[in-house]
């Protein structure tokens, strides 16, 4: 009878443990489904705005109403270019995230000059910025080891965040220097900063911020992608911020 009782108790605990694990799996699946649904909604919302703007600009140009207004016509072409770059950036972000999630991110690592990559990014963001932005560079380390395409994508996400969460006039400083056996690359803005209690979570997949940093049209994936790319490249990434003054995202080789 004692063995029978012990077997019954053990069976009960095994059954309870199985039920607990099943509930935990269901909750995790529900959370994952909700995260994917939120991401899909945010991404569609992000893409809807530039597509609507592109259609409006094309319609105005095709109507002929701007033929005798060269300045307005030039503004519309600038708008087309800016929103097209925005759509391209969103598309690249989705593709990169998909490759990372499915472990299909193929890297080609080598030494690359840093200045041409930074200059390309500055040119792109100056073209698509919707507010005055000034870039400062201090590239003491002229070359970096890694995959150039994904290095630029990581820096692009940091610059995009700096513009998104900034004041009316934006200043962004991109710097690099060699420290001991690694190279440090930093992207610093003069933006609104990040609350101290948010700092441990800014690289999380679900983080979108609060206290003025929330961006309702954002997927919240920018810094998460930066962290995943840096990890894949064999680098580290960190950040420091003073709320109301600046945020400095630092990437280390």
PDB file of C-alpha atoms in Angstrom, residues 53-80:
ATOM      1  CA  UNK A  53       2.889  60.110 -49.688  1.00  0.00           C
ATOM      2  CA  UNK A  54       4.418  58.621 -52.846  1.00  0.00           C
ATOM      3  CA  UNK A  55       1.001  58.258 -54.469  1.00  0.00           C
ATOM      4  CA  UNK A  56       0.083  61.834 -53.569  1.00  0.00           C
ATOM      5  CA  UNK A  57       3.343  63.227 -54.983  1.00  0.00           C
ATOM      6  CA  UNK A  58       3.042  61.210 -58.209  1.00  0.00           C
ATOM      7  CA  UNK A  59      -0.563  62.353 -58.647  1.00  0.00           C
ATOM      8  CA  UNK A  60       0.405  66.008 -58.252  1.00  0.00           C
ATOM      9  CA  UNK A  61       3.330  65.687 -60.686  1.00  0.00           C
ATOM     10  CA  UNK A  62       1.230  63.863 -63.269  1.00  0.00           C
ATOM     11  CA  UNK A  63      -1.577  66.446 -63.105  1.00  0.00           C
ATOM     12  CA  UNK A  64       0.639  69.128 -64.638  1.00  0.00           C
ATOM     13  CA  UNK A  65      -0.269  71.659 -61.947  1.00  0.00           C
ATOM     14  CA  UNK A  66       3.382  71.993 -60.989  1.00  0.00           C
ATOM     15  CA  UNK A  67       4.830  72.425 -64.490  1.00  0.00           C
ATOM     16  CA  UNK A  68       5.095  76.207 -64.071  1.00  0.00           C
ATOM     17  CA  UNK A  69       6.298  75.947 -60.450  1.00  0.00           C
ATOM     18  CA  UNK A  70       9.853  74.563 -60.617  1.00  0.00           C
ATOM     19  CA  UNK A  71      10.530  74.988 -56.889  1.00  0.00           C
ATOM     20  CA  UNK A  72       7.397  73.068 -55.883  1.00  0.00           C
ATOM     21  CA  UNK A  73       8.165  70.440 -58.520  1.00  0.00           C
ATOM     22  CA  UNK A  74      11.674  69.992 -57.102  1.00  0.00           C
ATOM     23  CA  UNK A  75      10.212  69.629 -53.601  1.00  0.00           C
ATOM     24  CA  UNK A  76       7.942  66.832 -54.841  1.00  0.00           C
ATOM     25  CA  UNK A  77      10.870  64.993 -56.440  1.00  0.00           C
ATOM     26  CA  UNK A  78      12.826  65.366 -53.185  1.00  0.00           C
ATOM     27  CA  UNK A  79       9.808  63.945 -51.369  1.00  0.00           C
ATOM     28  CA  UNK A  80       9.641  60.982 -53.747  1.00  0.00           C
TER      29      UNK A  80
END
